[in-house]
Amino acid sequence: MDCAQEVSLLKKQLSGRPGICGLSFHILEARMTVKFEPARITVQQITEAVASAGMRAQPWTAPTEAQRRDWRLAATAVSGVLFLAGMLLPEEHPAAVLSYMAAVAVGFGPALRKAAAAARALRPDLHVLMTISITGAMVLGDWSEAGALAFLFSLAGLLESWSIGRARSAIAALMELSPASASVLDGQGERRIPAEQLQVGDVVRVRPGERIACDGVVAAGGSTVDQAIITGESMPAEKREGATVYAGTMNGEGVLEVRVTRPHSDTTLARIIRMVRESESRRAPSERFVERFARYYTPAMLMVAVLVGTVPPLFFAQSWSYWFYQGMVVLLISCPCALVISTPVTIAAALASAARHGVLIKGGVFLEAAAGLKAVAFDKTGVLTRGRPVVQSFAPMGGRTEEECLTRLAAIENTSEHPLGRAIVEYAAANGGAPPAVAAFQSLPGRGAQAEIAGETFWVGSHRLLHEKGLASGEVSRTMANLEDSEHTAVACGTESGVWAVVGLRDPVRPEASRALDELRRAGIHSLVMLTGDNQATARAVSQELGLTAYYPDLLPNDKEKAIEELRRTAGPVAMVGDGVNDAQAMSAASVGIALGRRSTDVALETADIVLLSGDLMRLPFLVLHARRAARVIRQNVVVALGLKAAFLTLAAFGLATLWMAVVADMGASLLVTFNGLRLLRASAPARSFSPDAANANPKPA
């Protein structure tokens, strides 16, 4: 199965048969998937139906391009030698005729079964048109032309196989990234087992320079890992105990012991491969249009060819042989192969290239939708902001030093799981000393916590706890009120005798967010809005900082969905970028739902049409520009395919075209559009974001 017309033949043979529940096709992998009811139709019957279409069905395995090309190369070479031998002999010499006939048999013989199947199905394709033309040339006694047609057909098929193989290889390369085996540690030591036998909970040892065979967390050791194939990050990521690693990524200089968290069939890489494969079934609107166009175009052109071959001799006493020949020329020129193949090859190349740069697009339909975006809506927390608070200001009071306040704060918050507590501990680790011992720790739900430190009670908490302790003096209250007015969360700490310090925390804007939005504006997307469940003041502050077009605060999931629907009505096609369960409804309602890979929940990842695997917002402008480039290439291919047809049909109208020129025009157009589509495999890498270290730094505030 090499082209869309063969897919049409298979649909004709299988669709509507009792027991067939569904068909899907992946041209680039030569794969057909059949859903059927075994009680109503057997595998043998399906195989026989495929054989009646001139093809052979067998359990699918990844096609080996070298094997596929070997027989084509041999047939083309033999056909070419036989054709050349005929050319070296006089035109009417019996040996020359035999050489040309042999060239036809070798070069075109393998295609006769497909031609017969297409004719029976009343779906004339290139094989039918070539059969008519070669037969016609032989009937007219033009043996050299028949030999030339067969050789050129075989040569074009070889070149087309090679070019489509490039797109196949781009996807197949993903499958080769995950190692076939892994070193598992157990009570008996270390043993090597096939990667597919890994179980959740197994511990795998990964040596320097090895690819990691599983998704998991680092149980011991430390290293850097090149995870560009999963996240698109250009720099290796530092991995220590507790860090997440992915199958197929490359370990750096250290030894890692990784505890398996997902089965081999459900690793991030396996899911990416599965989604890329399945994306072929989600066909783009341009693909569906081209297929519908070809369905009516080919019979119409067949009728034109019949009229060209019969009207002049019947009504104008012209030569039957001359106009029959011109009719065959029209037949070959009109074949829609180039038009039909142009779109799927381009889309497959674009999807594979995007995946290589950390953007997983789940189908051509979403690629084309991304090219037409007029607006982008963002969730706030975890998308435009980091999703966790950091200390933004620290104000010691009563003449105390920052270090003595920080050490006590760190001591009391060390056991806290609250995001504010973790942020204070991180800040203290970067800016304070060693925390002292604590005793009698007590959590104060909704207010804070307290413990005994150096013989006195030390507390940390909110404005409410401050009032309960009767310590809300004018200066402290003003400081906390000012922080809260500027969209910070204010926390105070101290002893029963007074307040020691006031801390301001805030969920900061992600460092790459502003640059990503600027890039989107430069790409012509000026409607950039934020949908959030946060309050008005917080939403306004983030919106003003990023220069958003609009913001919608205090939204529940249903409200986000309604906001997206309204945005689609007023602005046009819109993308929703989210990372949580509460974004899933809005993502479904948008023209394109986009999830941030590592930051997103499973629900968001499944709902999304496109996944930015690294969670880097700089992948968003890359996606838009890449999708637009793919759309331009598709338009170029359609123009080339139809333009060449029109040019050669004009030549044929003046009697200036020959059969071999028609073959060159058809196959040349197919190769041109294929190579043009494959240019998308060389897509430029997205602009780099800020370094992860810089993004995660907890700088000391002024």
XYZ file of C-alpha atoms in Angstrom:
702
model
C 0.000 0.000 0.000
C 1.819 3.085 -1.263
C -0.741 5.721 -2.188
C -4.178 7.092 -1.432
C -5.686 5.504 -4.549
C -4.757 2.071 -3.226
C -6.438 3.041 0.041
C -9.575 3.843 -1.964
C -9.428 0.397 -3.562
C -9.130 -1.301 -0.172
C -12.052 0.735 1.170
C -14.109 -0.301 -1.847
C -13.326 -3.988 -1.233
C -13.829 -4.004 2.552
C -16.258 -1.255 3.543
C -19.807 -2.463 3.982
C -18.896 -6.149 4.275
C -20.759 -7.890 7.106
C -18.626 -7.951 10.246
C -16.332 -5.038 9.287
C -16.689 -2.448 12.060
C -13.977 0.038 11.118
C -11.023 0.703 8.821
C -8.043 3.007 9.264
C -4.986 3.468 7.063
C -1.463 4.734 7.530
C 0.109 5.178 4.096
C 3.548 6.079 5.392
C 3.773 2.836 7.335
C 1.938 0.757 4.697
C -0.451 -0.264 7.480
C -4.183 -0.997 7.459
C -6.057 -1.551 10.717
C -9.314 -3.525 10.525
C -11.834 -3.729 13.357
C -14.096 -6.710 12.765
C -16.412 -9.237 14.400
C -14.767 -12.703 14.222
C -18.186 -14.366 14.342
C -19.233 -12.691 11.078
C -16.022 -12.433 9.048
C -12.708 -14.275 9.308
C -9.125 -13.133 8.847
C -8.939 -15.395 5.777
C -11.897 -13.619 4.180
C -10.305 -10.231 4.870
C -7.043 -11.432 3.326
C -8.895 -12.655 0.226
C -10.673 -9.308 -0.101
C -7.311 -7.518 0.010
C -5.936 -9.933 -2.622
C -8.850 -9.067 -4.901
C -7.565 -5.465 -4.782
C -4.230 -6.617 -6.154
C -2.433 -6.432 -2.808
C -1.325 -8.863 -0.125
C -2.289 -8.715 3.571
C -0.131 -10.022 6.381
C 0.332 -9.200 10.094
C 1.856 -5.732 10.201
C 5.517 -5.183 10.988
C 7.474 -2.007 10.388
C 8.438 -2.063 6.689
C 12.136 -2.301 5.892
C 12.793 0.326 3.272
C 15.955 -1.368 2.021
C 13.980 -4.545 1.260
C 11.160 -2.589 -0.346
C 13.604 -0.791 -2.651
C 15.744 -3.816 -3.517
C 13.150 -5.473 -5.739
C 12.174 -2.114 -7.271
C 15.819 -1.370 -8.009
C 16.334 -4.762 -9.624
C 13.169 -4.492 -11.757
C 14.055 -0.936 -12.828
C 17.622 -1.889 -13.725
C 16.556 -4.924 -15.776
C 13.805 -2.968 -17.527
C 16.274 -0.189 -18.325
C 18.855 -2.597 -19.758
C 16.216 -4.297 -21.931
C 14.918 -0.940 -23.155
C 18.450 0.200 -23.992
C 19.106 -3.050 -25.860
C 16.012 -2.454 -27.966
C 17.159 1.098 -28.722
C 20.472 -0.203 -30.051
C 18.684 -2.375 -32.640
C 16.674 -1.289 -35.706
C 13.104 -0.262 -34.773
C 11.309 -3.151 -36.556
C 13.893 -5.847 -35.843
C 12.279 -8.853 -34.079
C 14.954 -8.787 -31.375
C 14.232 -5.111 -30.704
C 10.514 -5.830 -30.383
C 11.268 -8.719 -27.990
C 13.541 -6.449 -25.904
C 10.836 -3.794 -25.633
C 8.216 -6.425 -24.715
C 10.518 -7.823 -22.023
C 11.150 -4.289 -20.721
C 7.376 -3.831 -20.427
C 6.926 -7.203 -18.668
C 9.664 -6.519 -16.119
C 9.010 -2.818 -15.592
C 5.221 -2.846 -15.515
C 4.229 -6.497 -15.041
C 4.060 -6.313 -11.203
C 1.506 -3.494 -11.469
C -0.983 -5.410 -13.639
C -2.776 -6.996 -10.659
C -3.407 -3.571 -9.136
C -4.588 -2.279 -12.514
C -7.054 -5.173 -12.839
C -8.367 -4.627 -9.300
C -8.820 -0.879 -9.898
C -10.639 -1.552 -13.177
C -12.986 -4.066 -11.534
C -13.737 -1.526 -8.785
C -14.423 1.147 -11.442
C -11.760 3.347 -9.825
C -9.290 4.169 -12.591
C -5.883 4.996 -11.142
C -2.371 5.393 -12.542
C -2.025 1.626 -13.007
C -5.167 1.513 -15.175
C -4.107 4.572 -17.158
C -0.595 3.159 -17.694
C -2.044 -0.181 -18.812
C -4.240 1.562 -21.399
C -1.346 3.699 -22.634
C 1.213 0.880 -22.878
C -1.327 -1.398 -24.572
C -2.290 1.410 -26.931
C 1.352 2.059 -27.846
C 1.856 -1.622 -28.633
C -1.370 -1.756 -30.683
C -0.106 1.204 -32.692
C 3.195 -0.638 -33.194
C 5.163 1.947 -31.221
C 7.207 -0.618 -29.273
C 9.943 1.806 -28.208
C 7.338 4.121 -26.659
C 5.810 1.185 -24.776
C 9.245 0.171 -23.451
C 10.016 3.781 -22.452
C 6.705 4.068 -20.568
C 7.346 0.853 -18.617
C 10.918 1.825 -17.708
C 9.966 5.374 -16.691
C 7.062 4.033 -14.618
C 9.394 1.639 -12.788
C 12.058 4.338 -12.277
C 9.514 6.822 -10.930
C 8.148 4.163 -8.563
C 11.665 3.529 -7.259
C 12.296 7.234 -6.653
C 8.882 7.691 -5.061
C 9.510 4.714 -2.767
C 12.804 6.268 -1.700
C 11.313 9.696 -1.037
C 8.333 8.386 0.948
C 10.781 6.165 2.811
C 12.353 9.348 4.165
C 9.078 10.248 5.868
C 8.612 6.662 7.088
C 12.109 6.684 8.557
C 11.438 9.866 10.513
C 8.671 8.085 12.429
C 10.419 4.691 12.595
C 13.464 6.402 14.158
C 11.372 7.126 17.248
C 10.888 3.392 17.782
C 14.628 2.761 17.793
C 15.318 5.210 20.629
C 14.219 2.920 23.446
C 16.812 0.203 24.251
C 15.792 -3.415 23.787
C 17.098 -4.545 27.185
C 17.803 -3.225 30.671
C 19.973 -4.124 33.688
C 17.670 -4.963 36.613
C 18.869 -5.062 40.230
C 17.369 -7.684 42.529
C 18.366 -9.819 45.508
C 20.640 -11.919 43.315
C 22.566 -8.991 41.861
C 22.281 -7.502 38.393
C 20.781 -9.226 35.364
C 19.941 -8.162 31.815
C 16.343 -8.652 30.662
C 14.268 -7.493 27.655
C 12.870 -4.012 28.271
C 9.286 -5.159 27.665
C 9.582 -7.474 30.710
C 10.204 -4.600 33.118
C 7.616 -4.344 35.876
C 6.513 -1.316 37.889
C 8.726 -1.209 40.987
C 11.785 -2.806 39.367
C 15.075 -0.970 39.865
C 17.141 -0.490 36.701
C 20.835 0.446 36.630
C 21.768 2.879 33.855
C 25.467 3.351 33.125
C 27.081 6.428 31.563
C 26.262 6.795 27.864
C 23.341 4.335 27.975
C 19.778 5.089 26.967
C 17.229 4.734 29.746
C 14.836 1.845 29.114
C 11.901 2.953 31.273
C 9.928 5.821 32.710
C 10.765 6.134 36.388
C 12.238 8.091 39.275
C 15.880 8.146 40.308
C 16.266 5.890 43.351
C 20.018 6.430 43.755
C 22.901 8.175 42.023
C 23.152 11.385 40.064
C 23.852 12.407 36.485
C 22.777 14.663 33.649
C 20.320 13.296 31.107
C 19.802 14.418 27.525
C 16.007 14.289 27.222
C 15.640 16.376 24.055
C 13.696 13.597 22.303
C 10.951 13.846 24.934
C 10.950 17.467 26.047
C 12.825 19.217 23.236
C 15.198 20.794 25.809
C 18.506 21.692 24.199
C 20.571 21.260 27.392
C 20.931 18.062 29.476
C 18.865 18.115 32.656
C 20.372 17.499 36.093
C 18.951 14.338 37.725
C 19.228 13.497 41.401
C 17.338 11.206 43.741
C 13.583 11.639 43.268
C 13.854 13.185 39.778
C 11.740 11.848 36.909
C 13.412 10.227 33.890
C 11.980 8.976 30.591
C 12.503 5.954 28.368
C 14.695 6.654 25.337
C 16.626 9.534 26.932
C 20.437 9.407 27.112
C 22.264 9.187 30.424
C 25.324 11.394 30.856
C 28.416 10.896 32.991
C 26.980 9.314 36.159
C 25.422 5.987 37.159
C 21.683 6.073 37.888
C 19.463 3.560 39.625
C 15.925 4.131 38.370
C 12.736 2.738 39.891
C 10.209 1.864 37.139
C 6.920 3.783 37.432
C 5.223 2.813 34.144
C 5.037 -0.449 32.171
C 7.081 -0.584 28.960
C 3.967 -0.275 26.787
C 2.897 2.929 28.552
C 6.115 4.957 28.720
C 6.047 8.566 27.556
C 8.005 7.556 24.434
C 5.618 4.663 23.703
C 2.652 7.006 23.996
C 4.323 9.549 21.700
C 4.919 6.844 19.064
C 1.338 5.621 19.450
C -0.073 9.138 19.069
C 2.115 9.890 16.033
C 0.920 6.672 14.386
C -2.705 7.357 15.220
C -2.433 10.915 13.927
C -2.654 9.622 10.332
C -6.278 8.621 10.947
C -7.141 12.174 12.038
C -6.953 13.559 8.546
C -6.695 17.247 7.853
C -9.456 19.100 5.975
C -7.096 19.576 3.011
C -6.571 15.800 2.802
C -10.299 15.140 2.762
C -10.811 17.854 0.135
C -8.073 16.465 -2.123
C -9.482 12.946 -1.870
C -13.003 14.143 -2.731
C -11.615 16.230 -5.602
C -9.676 13.259 -7.005
C -12.762 11.038 -6.778
C -14.579 13.195 -9.349
C -11.571 14.580 -11.203
C -10.252 11.235 -12.484
C -13.505 9.981 -14.089
C -14.043 13.442 -15.590
C -10.589 13.446 -17.157
C -11.122 9.877 -18.368
C -14.206 11.139 -20.211
C -12.154 14.048 -21.643
C -9.544 11.569 -22.915
C -12.270 9.484 -24.593
C -13.653 12.603 -26.261
C -10.173 13.668 -27.428
C -9.608 10.221 -28.944
C -12.971 9.906 -30.681
C -14.507 13.301 -31.528
C -11.919 14.505 -34.114
C -11.959 11.208 -36.104
C -15.757 10.817 -35.912
C -16.807 14.377 -36.689
C -13.841 15.972 -38.438
C -12.380 13.035 -40.411
C -9.084 13.205 -38.522
C -6.612 10.322 -38.095
C -7.799 7.667 -35.644
C -4.250 6.642 -34.680
C -3.113 10.222 -34.051
C -6.068 11.192 -31.870
C -6.118 7.830 -30.062
C -2.507 8.567 -29.143
C -3.425 12.084 -27.969
C -6.241 10.625 -25.870
C -3.745 8.346 -24.127
C -1.489 11.338 -23.488
C -4.405 13.148 -21.824
C -5.106 10.032 -19.744
C -1.596 9.903 -18.327
C -1.274 13.629 -17.755
C -4.573 13.757 -15.874
C -3.647 11.087 -13.279
C -4.063 12.751 -9.823
C -1.242 10.879 -8.034
C 0.809 14.011 -7.334
C -2.247 15.842 -6.017
C -3.333 12.965 -3.778
C 0.100 12.234 -2.307
C 1.104 15.857 -1.737
C -0.903 16.453 1.434
C -0.329 13.271 3.521
C 3.438 13.324 2.934
C 3.638 16.990 3.920
C 1.553 16.489 7.053
C 3.466 13.367 8.107
C 6.780 15.207 7.716
C 5.431 18.170 9.715
C 4.123 15.939 12.532
C 7.398 13.994 12.779
C 9.481 17.181 12.777
C 7.303 18.795 15.451
C 7.583 15.691 17.657
C 11.364 15.841 17.323
C 11.241 19.409 18.670
C 9.056 18.545 21.651
C 5.624 19.341 20.184
C 3.272 16.363 19.859
C 0.438 17.067 17.402
C -2.226 14.362 17.447
C -3.272 14.650 13.804
C -3.183 16.653 10.600
C -6.528 18.239 11.426
C -4.959 19.893 14.486
C -1.877 20.944 12.540
C -4.073 22.828 10.075
C -6.174 24.252 12.912
C -3.010 25.615 14.573
C -2.068 27.332 11.303
C -5.356 29.269 11.355
C -5.334 30.451 14.979
C -6.481 34.019 15.633
C -6.533 33.927 19.442
C -4.925 32.037 22.333
C -6.419 31.649 25.808
C -4.235 30.665 28.770
C -4.905 29.231 32.179
C -2.937 31.200 34.791
C -1.546 28.924 37.479
C 1.132 26.608 36.128
C 0.792 27.951 32.579
C 1.549 31.678 32.695
C 2.882 31.422 36.246
C 5.216 28.872 37.790
C 2.386 27.211 39.699
C 4.097 27.439 43.091
C 4.811 30.451 45.285
C 8.249 31.885 46.034
C 9.390 34.423 48.594
C 9.334 37.876 47.021
C 10.057 40.041 50.094
C 11.401 39.519 53.606
C 11.119 42.286 56.208
C 12.755 41.610 59.653
C 11.367 43.727 62.515
C 12.416 44.841 65.948
C 16.079 45.125 65.016
C 16.463 41.413 64.371
C 18.675 40.076 61.607
C 17.347 38.232 58.601
C 19.392 35.124 59.447
C 18.002 34.634 62.962
C 14.450 35.010 61.624
C 15.073 32.661 58.700
C 16.636 29.866 60.753
C 13.599 29.719 63.045
C 11.201 29.940 60.116
C 12.992 27.066 58.369
C 12.922 24.984 61.555
C 9.171 25.339 61.988
C 8.291 24.909 58.289
C 10.607 21.956 57.593
C 7.814 19.451 58.192
C 5.175 21.466 56.319
C 3.615 20.195 53.079
C 1.868 23.512 52.431
C 3.136 25.297 49.282
C 3.831 28.477 51.286
C 5.827 26.489 53.831
C 7.894 24.774 51.142
C 8.614 28.148 49.507
C 9.867 29.570 52.840
C 12.088 26.514 53.427
C 13.617 26.861 49.937
C 14.292 30.556 50.516
C 15.800 29.885 53.916
C 18.069 27.164 52.507
C 19.424 29.674 49.976
C 19.758 32.653 52.346
C 19.800 31.472 55.994
C 21.891 29.349 58.337
C 21.340 25.947 59.919
C 17.866 25.661 61.507
C 17.731 24.932 65.257
C 15.950 21.990 66.865
C 12.209 22.272 67.520
C 9.915 20.669 70.087
C 6.177 20.504 70.666
C 5.319 21.301 67.054
C 1.641 22.179 66.628
C -0.268 22.798 63.381
C -2.894 25.538 63.566
C -5.285 24.704 60.679
C -6.228 27.715 58.581
C -3.954 29.974 60.579
C -0.355 28.617 60.628
C 1.858 26.608 63.012
C 3.959 26.977 66.154
C 6.686 25.091 68.064
C 9.115 25.400 70.967
C 12.508 26.766 69.858
C 15.226 27.532 72.412
C 12.688 27.379 75.225
C 10.097 29.793 73.813
C 7.102 29.467 71.497
C 7.796 30.562 67.952
C 4.891 30.867 65.518
C 4.283 31.555 61.832
C 0.943 32.330 60.266
C -1.570 34.594 58.617
C -3.152 37.923 59.515
C -5.779 35.949 61.407
C -3.215 34.315 63.713
C -1.595 37.704 64.238
C -4.897 39.132 65.492
C -5.528 36.101 67.705
C -2.214 36.709 69.452
C -2.936 40.417 69.797
C 0.206 41.388 67.877
C -1.369 43.251 64.931
C 0.389 46.557 65.533
C 0.046 49.452 63.135
C 3.399 48.889 61.385
C 2.886 45.132 60.992
C -0.695 45.514 59.759
C 0.328 48.173 57.237
C 3.175 46.012 55.928
C 0.898 42.990 55.480
C -1.903 45.090 53.949
C 0.512 46.630 51.435
C 1.715 43.170 50.423
C -1.827 41.872 50.012
C -2.813 44.938 47.980
C 0.020 44.139 45.561
C -1.279 40.581 45.083
C 1.165 38.946 47.522
C 0.345 36.455 50.246
C 1.555 37.920 53.553
C 2.907 35.713 56.361
C 4.165 36.898 59.768
C 6.336 35.118 62.319
C 7.520 35.789 65.865
C 7.169 34.881 69.519
C 4.469 35.632 72.078
C 6.235 38.913 72.838
C 6.267 40.342 69.313
C 6.528 40.007 65.551
C 9.987 39.121 64.189
C 9.395 39.390 60.438
C 6.817 39.716 57.670
C 7.240 37.575 54.538
C 5.651 38.308 51.139
C 5.086 35.372 48.780
C 3.768 35.282 45.250
C 3.308 32.825 42.383
C 5.628 34.538 39.848
C 5.125 34.744 36.121
C 7.141 32.103 34.265
C 10.356 33.641 32.918
C 9.662 32.682 29.298
C 5.992 33.750 29.302
C 6.555 37.366 28.255
C 8.900 36.401 25.431
C 6.523 33.689 24.178
C 3.627 36.164 24.093
C 5.760 38.693 22.217
C 6.604 36.019 19.639
C 2.901 35.215 19.224
C 2.132 38.900 18.664
C 4.885 39.052 16.036
C 3.234 36.043 14.400
C 0.031 38.099 14.112
C -1.924 36.642 17.038
C -2.954 39.718 19.004
C -5.899 38.326 20.966
C -4.161 36.814 24.029
C -6.409 36.286 27.040
C -6.224 34.621 30.450
C -8.909 32.442 32.030
C -8.428 31.789 35.736
C -10.222 30.816 38.910
C -8.144 33.345 40.865
C -9.529 36.600 42.185
C -9.766 39.895 40.324
C -6.687 41.532 41.880
C -4.337 38.604 41.195
C -5.630 38.145 37.657
C -5.285 41.873 36.926
C -1.680 41.948 38.168
C -0.590 39.018 35.976
C -2.472 40.394 32.983
C -0.849 43.822 33.328
C 2.611 42.329 33.767
C 2.281 40.303 30.547
C 0.295 42.842 28.532
C -2.600 40.469 27.860
C -5.564 41.593 25.755
C -8.072 40.611 28.434
C -8.469 38.484 31.561
C -11.431 36.636 33.060
C -11.165 35.962 36.844
C -13.192 33.809 39.267
C -14.048 31.191 36.618
C -15.273 27.673 37.253
C -14.631 25.003 34.552
C -18.058 25.655 32.997
C -17.313 29.381 32.903
C -14.011 28.748 31.103
C -15.841 26.717 28.467
C -18.360 29.541 27.921
C -15.532 32.081 27.664
C -13.856 29.979 24.953
C -17.107 29.697 22.996
C -17.569 33.461 23.168
C -13.966 34.041 22.079
C -14.478 31.744 19.069
C -17.499 33.809 18.039
C -15.748 37.158 18.384
C -12.100 36.471 17.458
C -12.163 33.316 15.341
C -10.239 30.039 15.793
C -8.838 29.910 19.336
C -6.386 27.683 21.213
C -6.762 26.932 24.913
C -3.507 26.284 26.769
C -4.011 24.478 30.072
C -2.522 21.942 32.446
C -5.203 20.767 34.850
C -8.468 18.899 35.167
C -10.308 22.225 35.442
C -9.027 23.185 31.968
C -10.261 20.050 30.170
C -13.721 21.433 29.284
C -12.281 24.637 27.829
C -9.645 22.679 25.881
C -12.371 20.518 24.342
C -14.403 23.589 23.388
C -11.444 25.352 21.738
C -10.421 24.986 18.098
C -7.187 23.466 19.443
C -6.559 22.247 22.993
C -2.904 22.518 24.051
C -1.439 20.905 27.181
C 1.922 21.567 28.819
C 3.568 18.121 28.928
C 5.290 17.513 32.255
C 3.158 20.070 34.097
C -0.211 18.679 33.021
C -2.541 16.143 34.589
C -3.353 12.929 32.711
C -6.846 14.277 31.985
C -5.419 17.401 30.348
C -2.929 15.346 28.315
C -5.655 13.026 27.022
C -8.020 15.913 26.233
C -5.384 17.986 24.444
C -5.024 17.951 20.662
C -1.418 19.152 20.960
C 1.073 18.587 23.792
C 4.104 20.800 24.435
C 6.172 17.973 25.882
C 8.671 20.067 27.846
C 6.007 22.458 29.133
C 8.056 25.319 27.638
C 5.825 28.148 26.396
C 8.423 29.036 23.741
C 7.226 25.915 21.899
C 3.907 27.711 21.328
C 5.103 30.299 18.769
C 7.167 27.528 17.145
C 3.974 25.474 16.793
C 2.074 28.333 15.123
C 4.890 29.157 12.677
C 5.563 25.471 11.910
C 1.864 24.845 11.243
C 1.677 27.876 8.941
C 4.748 26.693 7.049
C 3.107 23.286 6.585
C -0.053 24.979 5.296
C 2.029 26.992 2.812
C 3.784 23.846 1.586
C 0.418 22.097 1.111
C -0.826 25.025 -0.975
C 2.405 25.035 -2.994
C 2.040 21.318 -3.660
C -1.542 21.641 -4.847
C -0.544 24.494 -7.186
C 2.439 22.509 -8.541
C 0.397 19.347 -9.031
C -2.471 21.088 -10.837
C -0.219 23.598 -12.621
C 1.923 20.909 -14.250
C -1.213 19.060 -15.309
C -2.597 22.228 -16.895
C 0.684 22.979 -18.693
C 0.999 19.537 -20.247
C -2.689 19.360 -21.098
C -2.164 22.618 -23.014
C 0.745 21.009 -24.878
C -1.428 17.975 -25.596
C -4.170 20.230 -26.988
C -1.676 21.470 -29.590
C -0.391 17.967 -30.283
C 2.998 18.715 -28.749
C 2.948 16.166 -25.883
C 4.061 12.531 -26.043
C 3.349 9.548 -23.806
C 6.789 9.553 -22.226
C 6.449 13.277 -21.572
C 3.138 12.557 -19.857
C 4.800 9.972 -17.595
C 7.599 12.405 -16.763
C 5.016 15.117 -16.031
C 2.984 12.892 -13.726
C 5.850 11.242 -11.890
C 7.878 14.446 -11.891
C 5.025 16.264 -10.197
C 4.711 13.442 -7.629
C 8.412 13.649 -6.817
C 8.384 17.444 -6.665
C 5.529 17.605 -4.162
C 6.993 14.748 -2.115
C 10.420 16.379 -1.835
C 8.803 19.726 -1.105
C 6.797 18.164 1.717
C 9.869 16.436 3.125
C 11.513 19.844 3.589
C 9.416 20.118 6.743
C 11.593 17.433 8.331
C 14.267 20.133 8.562
C 12.166 22.549 10.613
C 14.193 25.086 12.593
C 14.443 24.439 16.318
C 12.249 26.596 18.572
C 13.809 29.602 20.258
C 15.414 28.620 23.539
C 13.704 29.503 26.751
C 15.486 30.760 29.826
C 17.622 28.137 31.515
C 15.805 25.862 33.966
C 18.261 26.891 36.676
C 17.426 30.536 36.188
C 13.729 29.774 36.135
C 13.890 27.836 39.399
C 16.239 30.152 41.211
C 15.014 31.716 44.435
C 16.836 35.055 44.391
C 17.292 37.130 47.484
C 14.806 40.019 47.352
C 15.916 43.577 47.835
